[in-house]
Short mmCIF file of C-alpha atoms in Angstrom, two decimals:
data_model
loop_
_atom_site.label_atom_id
_atom_site.label_comp_id
_atom_site.label_asym_id
_atom_site.label_seq_id
_atom_site.Cartn_x
_atom_site.Cartn_y
_atom_site.Cartn_z
CA MET A 1 5.48 -23.43 -1.42
CA THR A 2 2.30 -23.09 0.55
CA SER A 3 -1.41 -22.78 0.11
CA PRO A 4 -3.20 -19.68 1.40
CA LEU A 5 -5.86 -21.87 2.99
CA PHE A 6 -3.40 -23.30 5.47
CA PRO A 7 -0.19 -21.25 5.24
CA GLY A 8 2.87 -23.31 6.07
CA ARG A 9 5.61 -25.30 4.42
CA GLN A 10 4.17 -27.28 1.52
CA ALA A 11 0.59 -26.95 2.69
CA VAL A 12 -2.22 -27.46 0.21
CA PRO A 13 -5.90 -26.58 0.14
CA GLY A 14 -7.44 -28.95 2.64
CA PHE A 15 -7.33 -29.86 6.24
CA ALA A 16 -4.80 -29.50 9.02
CA ALA A 17 -4.16 -32.60 11.03
CA ALA A 18 -4.71 -32.41 14.76
CA GLY A 19 -1.84 -30.77 16.59
CA THR A 20 -0.24 -29.31 13.48
CA THR A 21 0.94 -25.74 13.07
CA ARG A 22 0.73 -23.39 10.13
CA ARG A 23 4.20 -24.45 9.05
CA SER A 24 3.78 -28.21 9.41
CA LEU A 25 0.64 -29.04 7.49
CA LEU A 26 -0.28 -31.36 4.65
CA LYS A 27 2.31 -31.81 1.93
CA THR A 28 1.67 -31.02 -1.71
CA ALA A 29 -0.83 -33.40 -3.24
CA GLY A 30 -1.11 -32.04 -6.75
CA LYS A 31 -3.27 -28.97 -6.18
CA ALA A 32 -0.27 -26.70 -5.68
CA THR A 33 2.41 -27.74 -8.14
CA ALA A 34 5.95 -27.02 -7.00
CA VAL A 35 7.65 -25.09 -9.75
CA LEU A 36 11.43 -25.19 -9.32
CA ALA A 37 12.65 -22.06 -11.08
CA ALA A 38 16.31 -21.21 -11.57
CA ALA A 39 15.87 -17.51 -12.28
CA ALA A 40 18.74 -15.74 -13.98
CA LEU A 41 20.23 -13.30 -11.51
CA SER A 42 19.95 -9.67 -12.48
CA LEU A 43 21.32 -7.22 -9.96
CA THR A 44 20.29 -4.16 -11.94
CA ALA A 45 16.86 -3.68 -10.36
CA CYS A 46 16.82 -1.28 -7.44
CA SER A 47 14.13 -0.51 -4.93
CA THR A 48 14.70 3.22 -5.14
CA GLY A 49 16.17 4.78 -8.26
CA PRO A 50 17.95 8.15 -8.48
CA ALA A 51 15.74 11.19 -8.06
CA SER A 52 15.16 12.93 -11.36
CA THR A 53 13.21 15.97 -10.21
CA ALA A 54 13.37 18.47 -7.38
CA SER A 55 10.23 17.02 -5.79
CA GLU A 56 11.64 13.51 -5.98
CA ALA A 57 14.91 14.73 -4.46
CA SER A 58 12.98 16.36 -1.62
CA ALA A 59 10.98 13.18 -1.03
CA ALA A 60 14.15 11.10 -1.00
CA SER A 61 15.74 13.48 1.50
CA SER A 62 12.66 13.31 3.73
CA ALA A 63 12.65 9.51 3.59
CA SER A 64 16.34 9.33 4.40
CA ALA A 65 15.79 11.52 7.45
CA GLN A 66 13.51 8.85 8.94
CA PHE A 67 16.47 6.52 9.51
CA PRO A 68 17.67 4.70 11.46
CA VAL A 69 14.41 2.94 12.36
CA THR A 70 13.79 0.08 14.76
CA ILE A 71 10.89 -2.28 14.14
CA LYS A 72 9.68 -4.78 16.74
CA ASN A 73 8.74 -8.32 15.80
CA VAL A 74 7.84 -11.62 17.43
CA PHE A 75 11.54 -12.45 17.88
CA GLY A 76 12.72 -9.07 19.18
CA GLU A 77 13.49 -6.06 17.04
CA THR A 78 15.32 -5.10 13.87
CA THR A 79 17.19 -1.86 13.21
CA ILE A 80 17.52 -0.54 9.67
CA LYS A 81 20.30 2.05 9.61
CA GLU A 82 19.51 3.78 6.32
CA GLN A 83 16.87 3.75 3.63
CA PRO A 84 17.09 0.40 1.83
CA LYS A 85 18.00 0.42 -1.84
CA ARG A 86 17.95 -3.34 -2.41
CA VAL A 87 14.75 -4.95 -1.14
CA VAL A 88 13.93 -8.67 -1.10
CA THR A 89 10.61 -10.13 0.00
CA ILE A 90 9.52 -13.60 1.09
CA SER A 91 6.13 -15.28 1.47
CA TRP A 92 3.00 -13.56 0.09
CA VAL A 93 1.74 -10.00 0.57
CA ASN A 94 5.09 -8.34 1.29
CA ASP A 95 5.99 -7.84 -2.37
CA ASP A 96 2.48 -6.54 -3.06
CA ILE A 97 2.91 -3.89 -0.39
CA ALA A 98 6.35 -2.83 -1.60
CA LEU A 99 5.02 -2.44 -5.13
CA ALA A 100 1.95 -0.55 -3.91
CA LEU A 101 4.37 1.88 -2.25
CA GLY A 102 6.24 2.34 -5.52
CA VAL A 103 9.23 0.16 -4.60
CA VAL A 104 10.38 -2.56 -7.00
CA PRO A 105 12.19 -5.28 -5.03
CA VAL A 106 15.35 -6.83 -6.46
CA GLY A 107 13.93 -10.27 -5.63
CA VAL A 108 10.51 -11.78 -4.91
CA PRO A 109 9.22 -15.34 -4.46
CA LYS A 110 7.53 -16.97 -7.40
CA ASN A 111 3.82 -17.53 -6.75
CA GLU A 112 3.39 -21.28 -6.79
CA TRP A 113 -0.32 -21.32 -5.88
CA GLY A 114 -3.01 -19.14 -7.39
CA ASN A 115 -0.50 -18.06 -10.00
CA ASN A 116 -0.51 -17.28 -13.70
CA SER A 117 1.91 -18.34 -16.42
CA LYS A 118 4.47 -15.85 -15.10
CA GLY A 119 4.46 -17.32 -11.62
CA SER A 120 2.76 -14.11 -10.58
CA THR A 121 -0.73 -12.67 -10.04
CA PRO A 122 -2.85 -10.24 -12.08
CA TRP A 123 -2.56 -7.50 -9.46
CA LYS A 124 1.20 -7.86 -9.13
CA ASP A 125 1.63 -7.81 -12.91
CA ALA A 126 -0.41 -4.61 -13.14
CA ALA A 127 1.69 -2.91 -10.46
CA LEU A 128 4.96 -3.98 -12.08
CA GLU A 129 3.80 -2.74 -15.47
CA LYS A 130 2.90 0.63 -13.95
CA LEU A 131 6.39 0.86 -12.45
CA GLY A 132 8.07 -0.15 -15.72
CA ALA A 133 9.36 -3.42 -14.26
CA SER A 134 7.20 -6.15 -15.80
CA PHE A 135 8.50 -9.69 -15.54
CA GLY A 136 10.66 -10.30 -18.59
CA SER A 137 11.98 -6.73 -18.67
CA ASP A 138 15.42 -5.53 -17.57
CA LYS A 139 14.04 -3.85 -14.44
CA ALA A 140 11.95 -6.82 -13.27
CA PRO A 141 12.62 -8.42 -9.88
CA VAL A 142 14.41 -11.74 -9.84
CA GLN A 143 11.97 -14.55 -8.99
CA PHE A 144 13.10 -17.39 -6.75
CA SER A 145 11.33 -20.56 -5.70
CA GLU A 146 9.91 -21.13 -2.22
CA ALA A 147 8.60 -24.59 -3.10
CA ASP A 148 10.90 -26.13 -0.49
CA GLY A 149 10.77 -23.28 2.01
CA ILE A 150 12.82 -20.12 2.39
CA ASN A 151 15.41 -19.86 -0.38
CA PHE A 152 18.35 -18.60 1.68
CA THR A 153 20.88 -19.17 -1.12
CA GLU A 154 19.08 -17.09 -3.74
CA ILE A 155 18.23 -14.37 -1.23
CA ALA A 156 21.89 -14.05 -0.21
CA LYS A 157 22.96 -13.79 -3.87
CA LEU A 158 20.72 -10.74 -4.26
CA ASN A 159 22.69 -8.85 -1.59
CA PRO A 160 19.64 -7.17 -0.03
CA ASP A 161 19.62 -4.20 2.34
CA VAL A 162 16.40 -5.42 3.93
CA ILE A 163 14.23 -8.56 3.82
CA LEU A 164 10.48 -7.96 4.11
CA ALA A 165 8.49 -10.67 5.91
CA ALA A 166 5.86 -8.72 7.86
CA TYR A 167 3.28 -11.25 6.67
CA SER A 168 4.98 -14.62 7.02
CA GLY A 169 5.42 -17.69 9.17
CA LEU A 170 9.08 -17.23 10.01
CA GLU A 171 10.43 -19.40 12.79
CA ALA A 172 13.24 -18.32 15.10
CA ALA A 173 15.87 -20.30 13.19
CA ASP A 174 14.74 -18.79 9.88
CA TYR A 175 14.82 -15.30 11.32
CA LYS A 176 18.33 -15.77 12.70
CA LYS A 177 19.65 -17.12 9.42
CA LEU A 178 18.03 -14.36 7.35
CA ASN A 179 19.36 -11.71 9.73
CA GLU A 180 22.86 -12.85 8.84
CA ILE A 181 22.07 -11.70 5.30
CA ALA A 182 20.21 -8.44 6.02
CA PRO A 183 17.84 -6.86 8.58
CA VAL A 184 14.51 -8.69 8.59
CA VAL A 185 11.06 -7.16 9.05
CA ALA A 186 9.36 -10.26 10.49
CA GLN A 187 5.78 -10.85 11.58
CA PRO A 188 4.91 -8.86 14.73
CA GLU A 189 3.07 -11.72 16.42
CA LEU A 190 1.13 -14.57 14.82
CA ALA A 191 2.50 -16.59 11.92
CA TYR A 192 0.54 -15.58 8.81
CA GLY A 193 -1.72 -13.54 11.07
CA THR A 194 -0.60 -9.97 10.36
CA PRO A 195 -3.51 -7.83 9.13
CA TRP A 196 -2.72 -6.22 5.78
CA GLN A 197 -3.06 -2.78 7.35
CA GLU A 198 -0.38 -3.53 9.95
CA ALA A 199 1.89 -5.20 7.40
CA THR A 200 1.58 -2.09 5.22
CA THR A 201 2.55 0.32 8.00
CA LEU A 202 5.48 -1.87 9.09
CA ILE A 203 6.83 -2.13 5.56
CA GLY A 204 6.25 1.58 4.99
CA LYS A 205 8.37 2.34 8.03
CA ALA A 206 11.11 -0.03 6.85
CA LEU A 207 11.23 1.63 3.42
CA GLY A 208 11.13 5.22 4.63
CA LYS A 209 7.57 5.62 3.34
CA THR A 210 5.57 5.99 6.53
CA ALA A 211 3.24 8.72 5.25
CA GLU A 212 2.70 6.91 1.96
CA ALA A 213 1.84 3.69 3.81
CA GLU A 214 -0.70 5.43 6.02
CA LYS A 215 -2.34 6.96 2.94
CA LEU A 216 -2.31 3.61 1.17
CA VAL A 217 -4.17 2.00 4.06
CA THR A 218 -6.71 4.82 4.19
CA ASP A 219 -7.28 4.82 0.43
CA THR A 220 -7.60 1.02 0.23
CA GLU A 221 -10.07 0.92 3.12
CA ALA A 222 -12.10 3.66 1.40
CA THR A 223 -12.16 1.67 -1.84
CA ILE A 224 -13.32 -1.46 -0.03
CA LYS A 225 -16.04 0.48 1.81
CA ALA A 226 -17.27 2.18 -1.37
CA GLU A 227 -17.45 -1.06 -3.33
CA ALA A 228 -19.13 -2.97 -0.50
CA ALA A 229 -21.75 -0.21 -0.23
CA LYS A 230 -22.99 -1.22 -3.67
CA TYR A 231 -24.25 -4.46 -2.10
CA PRO A 232 -26.26 -3.35 0.96
CA GLN A 233 -27.73 -6.83 1.42
CA ILE A 234 -24.33 -7.96 2.70
CA THR A 235 -24.38 -5.63 5.70
CA GLY A 236 -25.23 -7.37 8.95
CA LYS A 237 -25.36 -10.87 7.49
CA SER A 238 -23.64 -13.48 9.66
CA PHE A 239 -20.94 -15.63 8.10
CA ILE A 240 -18.71 -18.63 8.53
CA TYR A 241 -15.61 -18.79 6.35
CA GLY A 242 -14.53 -22.39 6.34
CA ASN A 243 -13.13 -25.26 4.36
CA LEU A 244 -15.28 -28.11 3.08
CA GLU A 245 -13.96 -31.11 1.21
CA PRO A 246 -16.61 -33.84 1.02
CA ALA A 247 -14.35 -36.36 -0.72
CA LYS A 248 -11.99 -36.42 2.26
CA GLY A 249 -14.68 -36.96 4.87
CA ASP A 250 -12.59 -35.10 7.44
CA GLY A 251 -15.23 -32.64 8.53
CA VAL A 252 -15.00 -28.88 8.45
CA ASN A 253 -12.37 -26.30 9.30
CA VAL A 254 -13.74 -22.96 10.45
CA TYR A 255 -11.48 -19.90 10.25
CA LEU A 256 -11.33 -17.75 13.38
CA ALA A 257 -10.88 -14.07 14.12
CA ALA A 258 -7.07 -14.28 13.93
CA ASP A 259 -7.30 -15.10 10.22
CA ASN A 260 -7.47 -12.48 7.47
CA ARG A 261 -10.49 -14.05 5.76
CA PRO A 262 -12.96 -13.41 8.61
CA ARG A 263 -11.29 -10.02 9.13
CA PHE A 264 -12.09 -9.03 5.56
CA LEU A 265 -15.74 -10.09 5.80
CA THR A 266 -16.05 -8.14 9.03
CA GLU A 267 -14.51 -5.07 7.39
CA ILE A 268 -17.19 -5.06 4.68
CA GLY A 269 -20.00 -5.06 7.23
CA MET A 270 -20.74 -8.74 7.78
CA LYS A 271 -20.64 -10.26 11.25
CA PRO A 272 -19.03 -13.49 12.46
CA ALA A 273 -21.44 -16.29 13.31
CA ALA A 274 -21.87 -17.16 16.97
CA ILE A 275 -19.65 -20.24 16.63
CA VAL A 276 -16.83 -18.14 15.18
CA GLU A 277 -17.06 -15.61 17.99
CA GLU A 278 -17.20 -18.34 20.62
CA LYS A 279 -14.20 -20.28 19.30
CA SER A 280 -12.18 -17.08 18.72
CA LYS A 281 -12.36 -15.93 22.35
CA GLY A 282 -8.91 -16.16 23.90
CA SER A 283 -7.59 -18.11 20.91
CA LYS A 284 -4.58 -17.31 18.73
CA GLU A 285 -5.37 -20.19 16.39
CA PHE A 286 -6.45 -19.33 12.86
CA PHE A 287 -8.96 -22.16 12.55
CA THR A 288 -10.89 -24.74 14.53
CA ALA A 289 -11.82 -28.24 13.39
CA TRP A 290 -15.49 -29.19 13.40
CA SER A 291 -17.03 -32.62 13.00
CA ALA A 292 -19.13 -33.13 9.87
CA GLU A 293 -21.60 -35.00 12.05
CA LYS A 294 -22.38 -31.68 13.75
CA ALA A 295 -22.53 -29.71 10.51
CA ASN A 296 -26.14 -28.74 11.23
CA GLU A 297 -24.89 -26.67 14.18
CA LEU A 298 -22.78 -24.39 11.96
CA ASP A 299 -25.45 -21.73 11.83
CA SER A 300 -24.86 -18.58 9.77
CA ASP A 301 -26.58 -16.62 7.02
CA VAL A 302 -23.76 -17.27 4.56
CA PHE A 303 -21.08 -19.96 4.41
CA VAL A 304 -17.96 -19.12 2.38
CA THR A 305 -15.48 -21.75 1.22
CA TRP A 306 -12.95 -22.57 -1.48
CA VAL A 307 -13.49 -25.45 -3.91
CA PRO A 308 -11.11 -26.90 -6.49
CA ASP A 309 -13.87 -27.12 -9.12
CA ALA A 310 -17.61 -26.75 -9.67
CA LYS A 311 -18.07 -30.50 -9.18
CA THR A 312 -16.94 -30.18 -5.57
CA LYS A 313 -19.58 -27.54 -4.87
CA ASP A 314 -22.23 -29.95 -6.16
CA GLN A 315 -20.78 -32.68 -3.92
CA ILE A 316 -21.04 -30.40 -0.89
CA VAL A 317 -24.70 -29.63 -1.64
CA LYS A 318 -25.45 -33.37 -2.01
CA ASP A 319 -23.29 -34.59 0.88
CA PRO A 320 -25.53 -36.18 3.57
CA LEU A 321 -23.74 -34.33 6.37
CA LEU A 322 -22.33 -31.12 4.87
CA SER A 323 -25.65 -30.39 3.18
CA GLN A 324 -27.12 -29.94 6.67
CA ILE A 325 -25.17 -26.73 7.20
CA PRO A 326 -28.00 -24.17 7.39
CA ALA A 327 -26.51 -21.82 4.79
CA VAL A 328 -25.93 -24.71 2.40
CA LYS A 329 -29.55 -25.85 2.81
CA LYS A 330 -30.76 -22.34 1.95
CA GLY A 331 -28.54 -21.98 -1.10
CA ALA A 332 -26.33 -19.41 0.63
CA LEU A 333 -23.09 -21.28 -0.01
CA VAL A 334 -20.41 -19.08 -1.60
CA ALA A 335 -17.88 -21.43 -3.18
CA ASP A 336 -15.47 -20.31 -5.89
CA SER A 337 -12.83 -22.40 -7.65
CA ASP A 338 -10.68 -19.49 -8.85
CA ASN A 339 -7.33 -20.00 -7.09
CA SER A 340 -6.25 -16.42 -7.76
CA LEU A 341 -9.40 -15.08 -6.14
CA THR A 342 -8.91 -17.35 -3.14
CA LEU A 343 -5.32 -16.12 -2.83
CA ALA A 344 -6.40 -12.48 -3.16
CA ILE A 345 -8.69 -12.78 -0.13
CA SER A 346 -6.65 -15.25 1.92
CA ALA A 347 -3.32 -13.44 1.57
CA SER A 348 -4.89 -10.02 1.36
CA SER A 349 -2.95 -6.92 0.42
CA PRO A 350 -3.59 -3.35 -0.77
CA LEU A 351 -3.17 -4.66 -4.33
CA SER A 352 -5.09 -7.93 -4.12
CA LEU A 353 -8.23 -6.73 -2.35
CA PRO A 354 -9.23 -4.01 -4.85
CA TRP A 355 -8.65 -6.55 -7.65
CA ALA A 356 -10.87 -9.11 -5.91
CA LEU A 357 -13.83 -6.90 -5.04
CA ASP A 358 -15.71 -6.98 -8.33
CA LYS A 359 -15.40 -10.77 -8.42
CA PHE A 360 -16.06 -11.61 -4.78
CA LEU A 361 -18.68 -9.09 -3.65
CA PRO A 362 -21.35 -10.18 -6.18
CA GLN A 363 -20.97 -13.76 -4.95
CA LEU A 364 -21.42 -12.67 -1.34
CA ALA A 365 -24.43 -10.60 -2.35
CA ALA A 366 -26.00 -13.62 -4.04
CA GLY A 367 -25.42 -15.63 -0.87
CA ALA A 368 -26.98 -12.88 1.22
CA ASP A 369 -30.00 -12.76 -1.10
CA ALA A 370 -30.47 -16.52 -0.75
CA ALA A 371 -30.22 -16.26 3.04
CA ALA A 372 -32.97 -13.63 3.08
CA LYS A 373 -35.50 -15.81 1.27
#
């Protein structure tokens, strides 16, 4: 499986070596434990059950009328001939979106980073419970492991009508192989770079729920805006969202505009630091490496990072080089060790972001307050 800090095959929280891609990064080093799960196959779960009321029948008829649909992606385009009944998802985010649209997939990947005891997340569990398909119940999706990459064998066994991968890092060979199983909704452009809003509209189109997807985006954005408004000190503060690991001595990775983390901070009214804007111009990369010896040049009001534990935050503050980051010197370092929270922001979805707001926004506000002193 992968880490949300550097999405790719068997990536872990940490640094990307020079010249690497999102799919060829550091291998698992203990932070993200690979859980090899042989889930019992249950083909009873369906993405769309039989309509039980006149209104449901009308909605189903309206959805069916939207097909066939053709969806463009980085590899070409995919045509879905009729409304899918058996939905499988890969990577992160895609299952969240399906569930937010009221669709229970027949199969989903087990979360192997930022997970709970169910190999899931709090927001996914809540959505499944609402839909009467909690893990462990008869209607629950089958979970399959992605610890070693895409699980083609288990996906094929599930006999899907569509495979959702709007937020993913599919490569051409993966896409071709998956398309032999079922039509694939792949990423439209950058690997792991699809904004949650775009992923939602693409998946909505694939499931015959275009109007519902548009409303979901609007409602989620309104929730984010309303919650962020409770912390006015955040507005206008400059930020760098990066990765700091003092024990490794490898410097700093700074996330750029193509990544969902800076996008989220921008959406809540913060502004990218000058270095982020400069390095993002004309770039499709999701991060840039920065020497720790020039840490003092990483100027922003707030610096946001992930840490494996509280001890690491203390190490950053005491590190002779990283402590020279202006935001760190002012006490405006936002560093949380909750893997689920990191996942919620890094692999953001209409389910994960509302869950994360009451945990993340107060931390940003505290950083903004420190920056204002």
